[in-house]
Short mmCIF file of C-alpha atoms in Angstrom, two decimals:
data_model
loop_
_atom_site.label_atom_id
_atom_site.label_comp_id
_atom_site.label_asym_id
_atom_site.label_seq_id
_atom_site.Cartn_x
_atom_site.Cartn_y
_atom_site.Cartn_z
CA MET A 2 67.18 24.23 43.95
CA LEU A 3 65.54 25.78 46.37
CA THR A 4 66.45 28.01 49.37
CA ALA A 5 64.10 29.39 52.54
CA LYS A 6 64.75 32.20 54.02
CA ASN A 7 63.58 33.30 57.57
CA ILE A 8 60.11 31.81 57.17
CA VAL A 9 57.32 32.75 59.67
CA LYS A 10 53.93 32.10 59.36
CA THR A 11 51.01 32.69 61.30
CA TYR A 12 47.61 31.89 61.72
CA GLY A 13 44.69 33.79 63.97
CA THR A 14 43.29 37.57 64.45
CA ARG A 15 46.27 40.02 66.35
CA GLN A 16 44.48 39.11 69.64
CA ASN A 17 44.40 35.64 68.71
CA LYS A 18 48.09 34.24 66.86
CA THR A 19 49.39 31.40 66.27
CA GLU A 20 53.00 31.63 64.85
CA VAL A 21 53.61 28.08 63.41
CA LEU A 22 56.60 28.11 61.98
CA LYS A 23 59.26 30.20 63.18
CA GLY A 24 61.93 31.67 60.90
CA ILE A 25 63.02 28.65 59.15
CA ASP A 26 66.09 28.12 56.64
CA LEU A 27 66.91 25.51 55.24
CA LYS A 28 68.81 24.81 51.24
CA ILE A 29 67.11 21.55 48.92
CA GLU A 30 69.89 21.77 46.04
CA ALA A 31 69.09 20.35 42.94
CA GLY A 32 68.80 17.25 42.73
CA GLU A 33 68.18 16.22 45.99
CA PHE A 34 65.57 13.96 47.58
CA VAL A 35 65.21 15.51 51.27
CA SER A 36 62.45 14.66 53.23
CA ILE A 37 61.02 16.60 56.69
CA MET A 38 59.58 14.97 60.12
CA GLY A 39 58.30 16.74 62.58
CA ALA A 40 56.45 15.72 65.84
CA SER A 41 52.76 16.65 66.31
CA GLY A 42 52.05 20.27 65.34
CA SER A 43 55.37 20.93 64.17
CA GLY A 44 54.72 22.53 60.93
CA LYS A 45 56.48 19.94 58.58
CA THR A 46 52.52 20.22 56.42
CA THR A 47 52.60 23.95 56.92
CA LEU A 48 55.80 24.61 55.72
CA LEU A 49 55.37 22.19 52.40
CA ASN A 50 52.08 23.89 51.41
CA VAL A 51 54.25 27.12 51.57
CA LEU A 52 57.28 25.75 49.76
CA SER A 53 55.19 24.04 47.21
CA SER A 54 52.79 27.98 46.96
CA ILE A 55 49.64 26.23 48.18
CA ASP A 56 50.05 28.59 50.91
CA GLN A 57 51.70 31.39 51.60
CA PRO A 58 54.15 32.98 54.56
CA SER A 59 53.39 35.81 56.48
CA SER A 60 57.72 36.84 56.07
CA GLY A 61 60.34 35.36 54.30
CA GLU A 62 62.03 34.27 51.67
CA ILE A 63 61.23 31.21 49.28
CA ILE A 64 63.76 31.38 45.60
CA ILE A 65 62.76 28.23 43.94
CA ASP A 66 65.31 27.66 40.52
CA ASN A 67 66.71 31.75 40.51
CA GLN A 68 62.40 32.31 41.37
CA ASN A 69 62.33 34.88 44.26
CA ILE A 70 57.96 32.76 44.21
CA GLU A 71 56.87 35.82 46.01
CA GLN A 72 57.75 38.42 43.95
CA LEU A 73 56.07 36.49 41.18
CA SER A 74 52.43 38.29 39.86
CA ASN A 75 49.85 35.00 40.49
CA ARG A 76 50.00 34.80 35.72
CA GLN A 77 53.59 33.78 36.84
CA LEU A 78 53.31 31.92 39.30
CA SER A 79 50.16 30.05 38.01
CA GLU A 80 52.82 29.26 34.70
CA PHE A 81 55.25 28.83 37.59
CA ARG A 82 53.53 25.84 38.89
CA LYS A 83 52.20 24.64 35.70
CA ASN A 84 55.85 24.44 34.26
CA ASP A 85 57.97 23.45 37.65
CA LEU A 86 56.86 21.91 40.27
CA GLY A 87 54.29 18.46 40.52
CA PHE A 88 52.88 17.71 43.37
CA ILE A 89 52.11 13.63 44.93
CA PHE A 90 48.96 14.11 47.92
CA GLN A 91 48.15 11.67 50.40
CA GLU A 92 44.31 10.99 48.67
CA TYR A 93 45.80 10.92 45.25
CA ASN A 94 43.58 13.73 43.81
CA LEU A 95 42.21 11.78 40.79
CA LEU A 96 39.24 12.34 39.33
CA ASP A 97 37.46 9.10 39.08
CA THR A 98 35.21 10.51 35.41
CA LEU A 99 38.91 10.02 33.51
CA THR A 100 41.37 6.61 33.06
CA VAL A 101 44.55 5.86 34.57
CA LYS A 102 46.22 7.81 31.48
CA GLU A 103 44.02 10.32 31.18
CA ASN A 104 44.71 11.66 34.74
CA ILE A 105 48.33 10.86 34.40
CA LEU A 106 48.19 13.13 31.17
CA LEU A 107 46.28 16.17 32.69
CA PRO A 108 49.79 18.36 32.83
CA MET A 109 49.87 18.00 29.82
CA SER A 110 46.72 18.62 28.65
CA ILE A 111 47.59 22.91 28.81
CA ARG A 112 51.54 22.12 27.52
CA ASP A 113 52.06 22.72 23.51
CA VAL A 114 53.40 19.01 23.17
CA SER A 115 52.57 16.45 20.47
CA LYS A 116 50.56 13.42 20.96
CA ASN A 117 52.93 11.49 20.07
CA GLU A 118 55.71 13.00 22.46
CA THR A 119 53.09 13.04 25.20
CA ASN A 120 52.02 9.79 24.76
CA THR A 121 55.69 7.35 24.27
CA LEU A 122 55.54 9.50 27.92
CA VAL A 123 53.09 8.19 29.53
CA ASP A 124 54.26 4.76 27.64
CA THR A 125 57.45 5.29 29.58
CA LEU A 126 56.59 6.73 32.66
CA VAL A 127 53.63 3.63 33.59
CA LYS A 128 56.24 0.84 32.78
CA GLU A 129 58.91 2.27 34.99
CA LEU A 130 55.96 1.70 37.57
CA GLY A 131 54.32 -0.83 37.02
CA ILE A 132 51.14 0.28 36.22
CA GLU A 133 50.71 -0.78 32.49
CA GLU A 134 47.83 -2.83 32.91
CA SER A 135 46.23 0.23 34.47
CA VAL A 136 46.22 2.81 31.66
CA ASN A 137 42.14 1.99 31.03
CA LYS A 138 40.93 2.22 34.37
CA TYR A 139 39.13 4.40 36.14
CA PRO A 140 40.43 5.72 40.01
CA TYR A 141 37.76 3.23 41.35
CA GLN A 142 38.73 -0.03 39.54
CA ILE A 143 42.45 -0.11 41.19
CA SER A 144 43.94 -0.64 44.35
CA GLY A 145 45.62 1.80 46.56
CA GLY A 146 48.72 1.85 45.35
CA GLN A 147 47.98 1.83 41.54
CA LYS A 148 45.74 5.34 42.56
CA GLN A 149 49.21 6.85 44.32
CA ARG A 150 51.83 5.64 41.38
CA THR A 151 49.74 6.95 38.94
CA SER A 152 49.35 9.93 40.84
CA ALA A 153 53.29 9.99 41.52
CA ALA A 154 53.41 9.21 36.85
CA ARG A 155 51.33 12.36 36.93
CA ALA A 156 54.09 14.59 38.43
CA PHE A 157 56.66 13.41 36.32
CA ILE A 158 54.94 13.81 33.44
CA HIS A 159 56.08 17.38 32.41
CA GLU A 160 58.81 16.53 33.92
CA PRO A 161 59.33 18.99 36.60
CA LYS A 162 61.95 20.62 38.34
CA MET A 163 60.64 20.61 41.71
CA ILE A 164 57.99 17.26 43.11
CA PHE A 165 56.43 17.71 46.18
CA ALA A 166 54.89 15.21 48.26
CA ASP A 167 52.53 14.92 51.29
CA GLU A 168 52.70 11.89 53.19
CA PRO A 169 52.32 10.00 49.62
CA THR A 170 52.91 6.15 51.77
CA GLY A 171 50.36 7.14 54.54
CA ALA A 172 47.08 5.23 53.35
CA LEU A 173 48.93 2.73 51.55
CA ASP A 174 50.25 -0.91 52.89
CA SER A 175 54.17 -1.40 53.85
CA LYS A 176 54.89 -3.29 51.24
CA SER A 177 52.62 -0.98 47.95
CA ALA A 178 54.74 2.12 50.17
CA THR A 179 58.10 0.18 49.43
CA ASP A 180 56.78 -0.43 45.81
CA LEU A 181 56.23 3.26 45.34
CA LEU A 182 58.75 4.76 47.15
CA GLN A 183 61.88 2.34 45.89
CA LYS A 184 60.20 2.90 41.81
CA LEU A 185 60.22 7.47 42.71
CA ARG A 186 63.41 6.71 44.29
CA ASP A 187 64.95 5.52 40.36
CA LEU A 188 62.75 8.08 38.53
CA GLN A 189 64.30 11.08 41.18
CA GLN A 190 67.56 9.07 40.08
CA LYS A 191 67.31 8.89 36.93
CA ASN A 192 65.20 12.47 35.91
CA GLN A 193 67.90 14.10 37.96
CA ALA A 194 64.15 15.55 39.95
CA THR A 195 64.18 17.27 43.14
CA ILE A 196 61.89 16.25 46.07
CA MET A 197 60.52 17.25 49.35
CA MET A 198 58.56 14.59 50.76
CA VAL A 199 57.30 15.28 54.30
CA THR A 200 56.18 12.02 55.82
CA HIS A 201 55.64 10.47 59.71
CA ASP A 202 57.19 7.02 58.16
CA PRO A 203 60.83 6.03 59.18
CA THR A 204 61.10 3.63 56.33
CA ALA A 205 59.83 6.21 53.91
CA ALA A 206 61.67 8.92 55.08
CA SER A 207 65.13 6.15 54.83
CA TYR A 208 64.82 6.50 51.43
CA SER A 209 66.16 10.07 51.11
CA ASP A 210 69.26 11.73 50.98
CA ARG A 211 68.29 13.79 53.58
CA ILE A 212 65.77 14.73 56.70
CA ILE A 213 65.12 17.64 58.25
CA PHE A 214 63.46 16.92 61.26
CA LEU A 215 61.34 19.81 62.85
CA LYS A 216 60.22 21.02 66.25
CA ASP A 217 58.22 23.60 67.38
CA GLY A 218 57.85 25.60 63.92
CA GLN A 219 61.93 25.09 63.56
CA VAL A 220 64.59 22.76 62.04
CA TYR A 221 65.42 20.76 65.11
CA SER A 222 68.31 18.90 63.27
CA THR A 223 69.31 17.36 60.39
CA LEU A 224 70.65 13.85 59.03
CA VAL A 225 72.45 13.14 55.58
CA ARG A 226 72.58 9.57 54.36
CA GLY A 227 75.26 10.07 52.68
CA GLU A 228 77.57 6.84 52.60
CA LYS A 229 75.18 4.72 54.89
CA LYS A 230 72.76 1.53 54.47
CA GLN A 231 69.50 2.19 54.57
CA ASP A 232 68.98 -0.04 58.37
CA MET A 233 71.91 2.22 59.59
CA TYR A 234 69.41 4.85 58.33
CA TYR A 235 66.67 4.15 59.38
CA ARG A 236 68.05 3.68 62.99
CA GLU A 237 69.12 6.45 63.29
CA ILE A 238 65.94 8.41 61.88
CA LEU A 239 64.16 6.43 65.19
CA ASP A 240 66.62 7.78 67.00
CA THR A 241 66.25 11.45 66.24
CA GLN A 242 61.84 10.27 66.11
CA ARG A 243 62.00 8.71 70.09
CA VAL A 244 64.36 12.82 70.97
CA LEU A 245 61.04 14.64 69.04
CA GLY A 246 58.33 12.46 70.70
CA GLY A 247 56.71 11.39 67.78
CA VAL A 248 55.51 12.13 64.11
CA ARG A 249 52.28 11.62 64.20
CA HIS A 250 49.87 14.16 62.51
CA ASP A 251 50.14 17.99 61.85
CA VAL A 252 49.21 21.45 61.08
#
């Protein structure tokens, strides 16, 4: 689904240049749920932004679903984002002037889909995410957990090939975070969606199939869950975090 080759990202001028990503190679299979973790300054958020086309790499190659996104025109890239990618942000990015249902339907407003079909899709998603009672409310009338579930529903509504999630549980309490992650996992398995999630939270990461750890802008190590129980996987994540020296706040 996604292949990244020798991804480099630098900021600043030639005289004062900072290299955040230093030649990263990675591959994410279709239907896989991958977490990106790392210590402060490791570049995990920068990597997500580059791979999701929010930002551009300084050099390297990014292929998503057999398309080299660096070779797409601005118009083609806009169409690709609209049709094939979904995004879940830490700060929800909901519009306060729209209801929950209207926020979820935003990606469908620019697609040629019948009203009956979109309503069916919304009804299914809000039921699966447990926000049926909130559909006619506005974002300021619901909790943080409900806002993030709304954001997740919006990301899934157009059935994208890949979903990028940036610290989706960062603003949630532990119960809301666990509920959201289980719902994401259920949707991912049901829809065979491919998810890449940046997180500092080992509990959140333990819901993924594989974890890629970054250190100083490079891939440091990888953990694969395989047949491990979640508690054992969680302990392995903690062990790796200790070696890396923490995972708070990223560039």
